[in-house]
Amino acid sequence: MNGFFDIPSDLQHSWLGLVGLHLREALLPVLAGLLISLPLAQLCVRFRWLYPPVLWITTVLYAIPSLAFFVLLIDYTGQTELTVMIPLTVYSLVVLVPSIVDGVRSVPQETLAAATAMGFGPVRRYVQVQLPIAVPAIIAGLRVATVSSISLVSVGTLIGNQGALGNLLNDANIYNRPELAVNAVLTMAALAIICDALLVVLRLLLTPWMPRRAHTKPKADRPDPAALALEDAAR
Amino acid sequence: MIRIDSVTKRYPDGTVAVDRLSLEIPDRSITVLVGPSGCGKTTTLRMINRMVEPSEGTILLDGKDILQQPVNTLRRSMGYVIQNAGLFQHRTIVDNIATVPRMLGWGKDKARARARELMERVGLDAALARRYPYQLSGGQQQRVGVARALAADPPVLLMDEPFSAVDPVVRKGLQDELLRIQEELGKTIVFVTHDIDEAVKIGTMVAVMRTGGKLAQFAPPAELLSDPADAFVEDFLGADRGIRRLSFFPSAGLDLLTTPIVAIDSTAEQIAARDTDDVPYLLVTDLDGRPLGWCEPRDLTAGAVEAEQLLPYGRPFVAGTDSLRAALDCAVLSPTGWAVAVDAEGRAAGVVSQQTIGEAIRGAHAEGRKTDKTDKTARVAR
């Protein structure tokens, strides 16, 4: 009974259970990050002077290793999923805030002037004009944040098996079952690819108004999600 | 009527964009604000719908101070057309046009029906309704911009360099279209441009502004061309204002000669009958009466004319509808010095010499001076 999908009982989950847990621990922080980033980015657009310090703070937070975060948080939130998800939420801001700010700023001046001249108030203009036009940039940010979050969850194994699929890496070591490590890596990679693909589909559904050729155009100013994920895995 | 009363716009850094400007913008006509960049024309336009608030002075719309009205209500009562159209790229053409009616609480179907009606009015194919802006050419996008501004049938239309970003051929089409729409709808239009030719072409009244936000002259285009207020206006109008002024004189009064016109299948007798001393050439037409070219009578033998032997006749003018400028242009272009007039179907209606056109121009000048004088007396009396 030492098959590829036979998960040691100390993890108290089936393989599918771990997948579900992993997705929850990875995606909830991205969602929370998005909810924080939207108003934060809007403030940065509205008050230009705010953007540099916000960018600086999110970058500094991103530079804190997750382990250090855990040590700080464990006194308050214990050895729980929350301790893993809080740093992931903070990390997602470094990608999401700039992509939303760039997206909202990319709305042409004429479009904004036309909206104002037609009697759009600031709120209506933000919700009906700026945000929809920023969708491609926001989703580009979400893709990076999601893929990086999926790879980062595994660090949670260090604080009492809160790393979902990452826990398999530890078990591979203690039970001397290398196939568990292979399973963990392949499953996480598959999850990352699937989530990324779903976000691309979502973008296509939300932006029928985009020229087709732009879909293949690489975003030069944004790092490749896969490269960033690899870099994060080293944390 | 929009009345701008000694309005000044001063920015916090001390820059004066508009300096004590007073203008009375007449109803149901096109008033053009024209001037070099930095003359405050766009600022003036944007003060009318309160996108810029004046520092001093008042703007009255039908006698009411615009500052006393809720800003978004005011803006929804004024259509706004901007350079590059400023369409909502995430909405279809029909939804772009329906924007203001939807905001005013119209039902979706009613607003879309109205949008489709406007697409037709501005000359857009109904098949474009479900397309997105990126699928349209610059000229088509600008038409959508005009339709969107007209959607809620506002009495006032503000246009901020709407046609500057399209190529000259498309621009001419859009200008003609605007004049046609204006004829049908009779809106009060305030139109900003830096192009004096555009101003002269479409304006009922033209306000020339100079750097520093001062009004240099406010006059109908013909008066602007004949009597520029000062050296700045004269310079801004450019070198050939005399020629351009001819656009305002109709060619209807020109005496057209019909004798020297011969059909290509004419007999020798017919040709001889048409050859007079008045005109040293004969105009040969095809069997439908459309001009083919000029020919010297002695070169013309019955039934044996080759199109290649004929002298070109330049570009004909349409008798009656075209201006003296078109007639003169035609005479100058023609190597024979004679202009060819055609009717609406393109059939030769007659020929006229440079000399006759010159006399007509002198006549028009005399006429112009007379009306100018009565105009001025009328203004003083008022």
PDB file of N, CA and C in Angstrom, chain B residues 153-211:
ATOM      1  N   ASP B 153     -30.903  64.125 -27.241  1.00  0.00           N
ATOM      2  CA  ASP B 153     -31.434  65.313 -27.905  1.00  0.00           C
ATOM      3  C   ASP B 153     -31.181  66.590 -27.102  1.00  0.00           C
ATOM      4  N   PRO B 154     -29.934  66.839 -26.713  1.00  0.00           N
ATOM      5  CA  PRO B 154     -29.652  68.042 -25.931  1.00  0.00           C
ATOM      6  C   PRO B 154     -29.715  69.275 -26.827  1.00  0.00           C
ATOM      7  N   PRO B 155     -30.140  70.416 -26.287  1.00  0.00           N
ATOM      8  CA  PRO B 155     -30.208  71.625 -27.118  1.00  0.00           C
ATOM      9  C   PRO B 155     -28.825  72.149 -27.485  1.00  0.00           C
ATOM     10  N   VAL B 156     -27.820  71.816 -26.655  1.00  0.00           N
ATOM     11  CA  VAL B 156     -26.477  72.361 -26.852  1.00  0.00           C
ATOM     12  C   VAL B 156     -25.500  71.232 -27.159  1.00  0.00           C
ATOM     13  N   LEU B 157     -24.587  71.490 -28.084  1.00  0.00           N
ATOM     14  CA  LEU B 157     -23.566  70.516 -28.431  1.00  0.00           C
ATOM     15  C   LEU B 157     -22.203  71.198 -28.292  1.00  0.00           C
ATOM     16  N   LEU B 158     -21.333  70.627 -27.463  1.00  0.00           N
ATOM     17  CA  LEU B 158     -19.987  71.168 -27.321  1.00  0.00           C
ATOM     18  C   LEU B 158     -19.030  70.244 -28.048  1.00  0.00           C
ATOM     19  N   MET B 159     -18.223  70.789 -28.938  1.00  0.00           N
ATOM     20  CA  MET B 159     -17.327  69.944 -29.725  1.00  0.00           C
ATOM     21  C   MET B 159     -15.896  70.451 -29.592  1.00  0.00           C
ATOM     22  N   ASP B 160     -15.029  69.587 -29.034  1.00  0.00           N
ATOM     23  CA  ASP B 160     -13.654  69.983 -28.736  1.00  0.00           C
ATOM     24  C   ASP B 160     -12.693  69.343 -29.742  1.00  0.00           C
ATOM     25  N   GLU B 161     -12.297  70.085 -30.738  1.00  0.00           N
ATOM     26  CA  GLU B 161     -11.440  69.606 -31.824  1.00  0.00           C
ATOM     27  C   GLU B 161     -11.861  68.220 -32.298  1.00  0.00           C
ATOM     28  N   PRO B 162     -13.139  68.034 -32.611  1.00  0.00           N
ATOM     29  CA  PRO B 162     -13.615  66.669 -32.849  1.00  0.00           C
ATOM     30  C   PRO B 162     -12.993  66.004 -34.073  1.00  0.00           C
ATOM     31  N   PHE B 163     -12.584  66.801 -35.063  1.00  0.00           N
ATOM     32  CA  PHE B 163     -12.139  66.179 -36.312  1.00  0.00           C
ATOM     33  C   PHE B 163     -10.639  66.331 -36.537  1.00  0.00           C
ATOM     34  N   SER B 164      -9.884  66.753 -35.521  1.00  0.00           N
ATOM     35  CA  SER B 164      -8.458  67.026 -35.761  1.00  0.00           C
ATOM     36  C   SER B 164      -7.635  65.765 -35.956  1.00  0.00           C
ATOM     37  N   ALA B 165      -8.105  64.635 -35.431  1.00  0.00           N
ATOM     38  CA  ALA B 165      -7.247  63.446 -35.449  1.00  0.00           C
ATOM     39  C   ALA B 165      -7.503  62.536 -36.644  1.00  0.00           C
ATOM     40  N   VAL B 166      -8.364  62.959 -37.568  1.00  0.00           N
ATOM     41  CA  VAL B 166      -8.616  62.103 -38.734  1.00  0.00           C
ATOM     42  C   VAL B 166      -7.984  62.717 -39.989  1.00  0.00           C
ATOM     43  N   ASP B 167      -7.798  61.907 -41.012  1.00  0.00           N
ATOM     44  CA  ASP B 167      -7.106  62.423 -42.194  1.00  0.00           C
ATOM     45  C   ASP B 167      -7.996  63.417 -42.948  1.00  0.00           C
ATOM     46  N   PRO B 168      -7.373  64.255 -43.799  1.00  0.00           N
ATOM     47  CA  PRO B 168      -8.116  65.374 -44.410  1.00  0.00           C
ATOM     48  C   PRO B 168      -9.358  64.948 -45.190  1.00  0.00           C
ATOM     49  N   VAL B 169      -9.298  63.819 -45.876  1.00  0.00           N
ATOM     50  CA  VAL B 169     -10.453  63.398 -46.677  1.00  0.00           C
ATOM     51  C   VAL B 169     -11.622  63.053 -45.756  1.00  0.00           C
ATOM     52  N   VAL B 170     -11.327  62.257 -44.715  1.00  0.00           N
ATOM     53  CA  VAL B 170     -12.364  61.884 -43.749  1.00  0.00           C
ATOM     54  C   VAL B 170     -12.879  63.129 -43.041  1.00  0.00           C
ATOM     55  N   ARG B 171     -11.960  64.061 -42.723  1.00  0.00           N
ATOM     56  CA  ARG B 171     -12.357  65.270 -42.012  1.00  0.00           C
ATOM     57  C   ARG B 171     -13.371  66.063 -42.827  1.00  0.00           C
ATOM     58  N   LYS B 172     -13.104  66.194 -44.123  1.00  0.00           N
ATOM     59  CA  LYS B 172     -14.028  66.936 -44.971  1.00  0.00           C
ATOM     60  C   LYS B 172     -15.401  66.266 -44.951  1.00  0.00           C
ATOM     61  N   GLY B 173     -15.401  64.929 -45.033  1.00  0.00           N
ATOM     62  CA  GLY B 173     -16.667  64.184 -44.978  1.00  0.00           C
ATOM     63  C   GLY B 173     -17.423  64.462 -43.686  1.00  0.00           C
ATOM     64  N   LEU B 174     -16.674  64.457 -42.574  1.00  0.00           N
ATOM     65  CA  LEU B 174     -17.308  64.664 -41.267  1.00  0.00           C
ATOM     66  C   LEU B 174     -17.856  66.088 -41.148  1.00  0.00           C
ATOM     67  N   GLN B 175     -17.100  67.051 -41.704  1.00  0.00           N
ATOM     68  CA  GLN B 175     -17.574  68.447 -41.656  1.00  0.00           C
ATOM     69  C   GLN B 175     -18.867  68.598 -42.449  1.00  0.00           C
ATOM     70  N   ASP B 176     -18.894  68.014 -43.655  1.00  0.00           N
ATOM     71  CA  ASP B 176     -20.101  68.105 -44.481  1.00  0.00           C
ATOM     72  C   ASP B 176     -21.285  67.465 -43.760  1.00  0.00           C
ATOM     73  N   GLU B 177     -20.981  66.312 -43.115  1.00  0.00           N
ATOM     74  CA  GLU B 177     -22.020  65.581 -42.390  1.00  0.00           C
ATOM     75  C   GLU B 177     -22.562  66.430 -41.236  1.00  0.00           C
ATOM     76  N   LEU B 178     -21.641  67.099 -40.536  1.00  0.00           N
ATOM     77  CA  LEU B 178     -22.067  67.934 -39.403  1.00  0.00           C
ATOM     78  C   LEU B 178     -22.982  69.055 -39.887  1.00  0.00           C
ATOM     79  N   LEU B 179     -22.603  69.677 -41.020  1.00  0.00           N
ATOM     80  CA  LEU B 179     -23.425  70.761 -41.552  1.00  0.00           C
ATOM     81  C   LEU B 179     -24.799  70.238 -41.953  1.00  0.00           C
ATOM     82  N   ARG B 180     -24.828  69.029 -42.510  1.00  0.00           N
ATOM     83  CA  ARG B 180     -26.104  68.439 -42.919  1.00  0.00           C
ATOM     84  C   ARG B 180     -26.977  68.151 -41.683  1.00  0.00           C
ATOM     85  N   ILE B 181     -26.351  67.544 -40.664  1.00  0.00           N
ATOM     86  CA  ILE B 181     -27.097  67.235 -39.438  1.00  0.00           C
ATOM     87  C   ILE B 181     -27.612  68.519 -38.792  1.00  0.00           C
ATOM     88  N   GLN B 182     -26.752  69.529 -38.792  1.00  0.00           N
ATOM     89  CA  GLN B 182     -27.128  70.801 -38.178  1.00  0.00           C
ATOM     90  C   GLN B 182     -28.324  71.412 -38.902  1.00  0.00           C
ATOM     91  N   GLU B 183     -28.345  71.243 -40.218  1.00  0.00           N
ATOM     92  CA  GLU B 183     -29.469  71.755 -40.996  1.00  0.00           C
ATOM     93  C   GLU B 183     -30.776  71.102 -40.532  1.00  0.00           C
ATOM     94  N   GLU B 184     -30.673  69.778 -40.223  1.00  0.00           N
ATOM     95  CA  GLU B 184     -31.873  69.056 -39.801  1.00  0.00           C
ATOM     96  C   GLU B 184     -32.248  69.363 -38.353  1.00  0.00           C
ATOM     97  N   LEU B 185     -31.245  69.465 -37.486  1.00  0.00           N
ATOM     98  CA  LEU B 185     -31.543  69.498 -36.053  1.00  0.00           C
ATOM     99  C   LEU B 185     -31.496  70.898 -35.440  1.00  0.00           C
ATOM    100  N   GLY B 186     -30.710  71.799 -36.028  1.00  0.00           N
ATOM    101  CA  GLY B 186     -30.636  73.161 -35.501  1.00  0.00           C
ATOM    102  C   GLY B 186     -30.220  73.259 -34.043  1.00  0.00           C
ATOM    103  N   LYS B 187     -29.083  72.623 -33.690  1.00  0.00           N
ATOM    104  CA  LYS B 187     -28.581  72.693 -32.311  1.00  0.00           C
ATOM    105  C   LYS B 187     -27.785  73.982 -32.113  1.00  0.00           C
ATOM    106  N   THR B 188     -27.593  74.336 -30.858  1.00  0.00           N
ATOM    107  CA  THR B 188     -26.652  75.402 -30.543  1.00  0.00           C
ATOM    108  C   THR B 188     -25.298  74.743 -30.350  1.00  0.00           C
ATOM    109  N   ILE B 189     -24.405  74.935 -31.316  1.00  0.00           N
ATOM    110  CA  ILE B 189     -23.136  74.208 -31.287  1.00  0.00           C
ATOM    111  C   ILE B 189     -21.985  75.163 -30.985  1.00  0.00           C
ATOM    112  N   VAL B 190     -21.153  74.780 -30.025  1.00  0.00           N
ATOM    113  CA  VAL B 190     -19.905  75.498 -29.794  1.00  0.00           C
ATOM    114  C   VAL B 190     -18.794  74.554 -30.206  1.00  0.00           C
ATOM    115  N   PHE B 191     -17.961  74.995 -31.132  1.00  0.00           N
ATOM    116  CA  PHE B 191     -17.008  74.111 -31.798  1.00  0.00           C
ATOM    117  C   PHE B 191     -15.604  74.699 -31.637  1.00  0.00           C
ATOM    118  N   VAL B 192     -14.704  73.919 -31.064  1.00  0.00           N
ATOM    119  CA  VAL B 192     -13.335  74.386 -30.874  1.00  0.00           C
ATOM    120  C   VAL B 192     -12.426  73.765 -31.927  1.00  0.00           C
ATOM    121  N   THR B 193     -11.586  74.553 -32.550  1.00  0.00           N
ATOM    122  CA  THR B 193     -10.627  74.016 -33.509  1.00  0.00           C
ATOM    123  C   THR B 193      -9.408  74.931 -33.555  1.00  0.00           C
ATOM    124  N   HIS B 194      -8.278  74.400 -34.042  1.00  0.00           N
ATOM    125  CA  HIS B 194      -7.131  75.280 -34.270  1.00  0.00           C
ATOM    126  C   HIS B 194      -6.981  75.545 -35.769  1.00  0.00           C
ATOM    127  N   ASP B 195      -7.913  74.954 -36.536  1.00  0.00           N
ATOM    128  CA  ASP B 195      -7.820  74.994 -37.990  1.00  0.00           C
ATOM    129  C   ASP B 195      -8.753  76.086 -38.518  1.00  0.00           C
ATOM    130  N   ILE B 196      -8.167  77.176 -38.995  1.00  0.00           N
ATOM    131  CA  ILE B 196      -8.966  78.323 -39.426  1.00  0.00           C
ATOM    132  C   ILE B 196      -9.839  77.970 -40.638  1.00  0.00           C
ATOM    133  N   ASP B 197      -9.352  77.067 -41.495  1.00  0.00           N
ATOM    134  CA  ASP B 197     -10.159  76.668 -42.654  1.00  0.00           C
ATOM    135  C   ASP B 197     -11.432  75.970 -42.202  1.00  0.00           C
ATOM    136  N   GLU B 198     -11.261  75.109 -41.171  1.00  0.00           N
ATOM    137  CA  GLU B 198     -12.424  74.419 -40.619  1.00  0.00           C
ATOM    138  C   GLU B 198     -13.391  75.430 -40.022  1.00  0.00           C
ATOM    139  N   ALA B 199     -12.832  76.413 -39.299  1.00  0.00           N
ATOM    140  CA  ALA B 199     -13.664  77.430 -38.654  1.00  0.00           C
ATOM    141  C   ALA B 199     -14.475  78.201 -39.693  1.00  0.00           C
ATOM    142  N   VAL B 200     -13.806  78.600 -40.769  1.00  0.00           N
ATOM    143  CA  VAL B 200     -14.461  79.391 -41.809  1.00  0.00           C
ATOM    144  C   VAL B 200     -15.515  78.553 -42.519  1.00  0.00           C
ATOM    145  N   LYS B 201     -15.213  77.242 -42.660  1.00  0.00           N
ATOM    146  CA  LYS B 201     -16.138  76.381 -43.397  1.00  0.00           C
ATOM    147  C   LYS B 201     -17.420  76.127 -42.608  1.00  0.00           C
ATOM    148  N   ILE B 202     -17.301  75.805 -41.333  1.00  0.00           N
ATOM    149  CA  ILE B 202     -18.507  75.371 -40.623  1.00  0.00           C
ATOM    150  C   ILE B 202     -19.131  76.444 -39.732  1.00  0.00           C
ATOM    151  N   GLY B 203     -18.387  77.510 -39.442  1.00  0.00           N
ATOM    152  CA  GLY B 203     -18.903  78.462 -38.461  1.00  0.00           C
ATOM    153  C   GLY B 203     -19.964  79.399 -39.001  1.00  0.00           C
ATOM    154  N   THR B 204     -21.004  79.650 -38.203  1.00  0.00           N
ATOM    155  CA  THR B 204     -21.923  80.739 -38.493  1.00  0.00           C
ATOM    156  C   THR B 204     -21.285  82.014 -37.952  1.00  0.00           C
ATOM    157  N   MET B 205     -20.713  81.869 -36.746  1.00  0.00           N
ATOM    158  CA  MET B 205     -19.924  82.934 -36.135  1.00  0.00           C
ATOM    159  C   MET B 205     -18.578  82.335 -35.744  1.00  0.00           C
ATOM    160  N   VAL B 206     -17.517  83.124 -35.877  1.00  0.00           N
ATOM    161  CA  VAL B 206     -16.190  82.637 -35.514  1.00  0.00           C
ATOM    162  C   VAL B 206     -15.577  83.587 -34.495  1.00  0.00           C
ATOM    163  N   ALA B 207     -15.121  83.006 -33.363  1.00  0.00           N
ATOM    164  CA  ALA B 207     -14.411  83.803 -32.360  1.00  0.00           C
ATOM    165  C   ALA B 207     -12.936  83.440 -32.467  1.00  0.00           C
ATOM    166  N   VAL B 208     -12.119  84.402 -32.898  1.00  0.00           N
ATOM    167  CA  VAL B 208     -10.681  84.168 -32.962  1.00  0.00           C
ATOM    168  C   VAL B 208     -10.081  84.581 -31.626  1.00  0.00           C
ATOM    169  N   MET B 209      -9.348  83.654 -31.005  1.00  0.00           N
ATOM    170  CA  MET B 209      -8.741  83.962 -29.708  1.00  0.00           C
ATOM    171  C   MET B 209      -7.227  83.988 -29.853  1.00  0.00           C
ATOM    172  N   ARG B 210      -6.587  84.812 -29.040  1.00  0.00           N
ATOM    173  CA  ARG B 210      -5.133  84.894 -29.103  1.00  0.00           C
ATOM    174  C   ARG B 210      -4.538  84.350 -27.808  1.00  0.00           C
ATOM    175  N   THR B 211      -3.263  84.019 -27.856  1.00  0.00           N
ATOM    176  CA  THR B 211      -2.573  83.493 -26.696  1.00  0.00           C
ATOM    177  C   THR B 211      -2.799  84.413 -25.499  1.00  0.00           C
TER     178      THR B 211
END
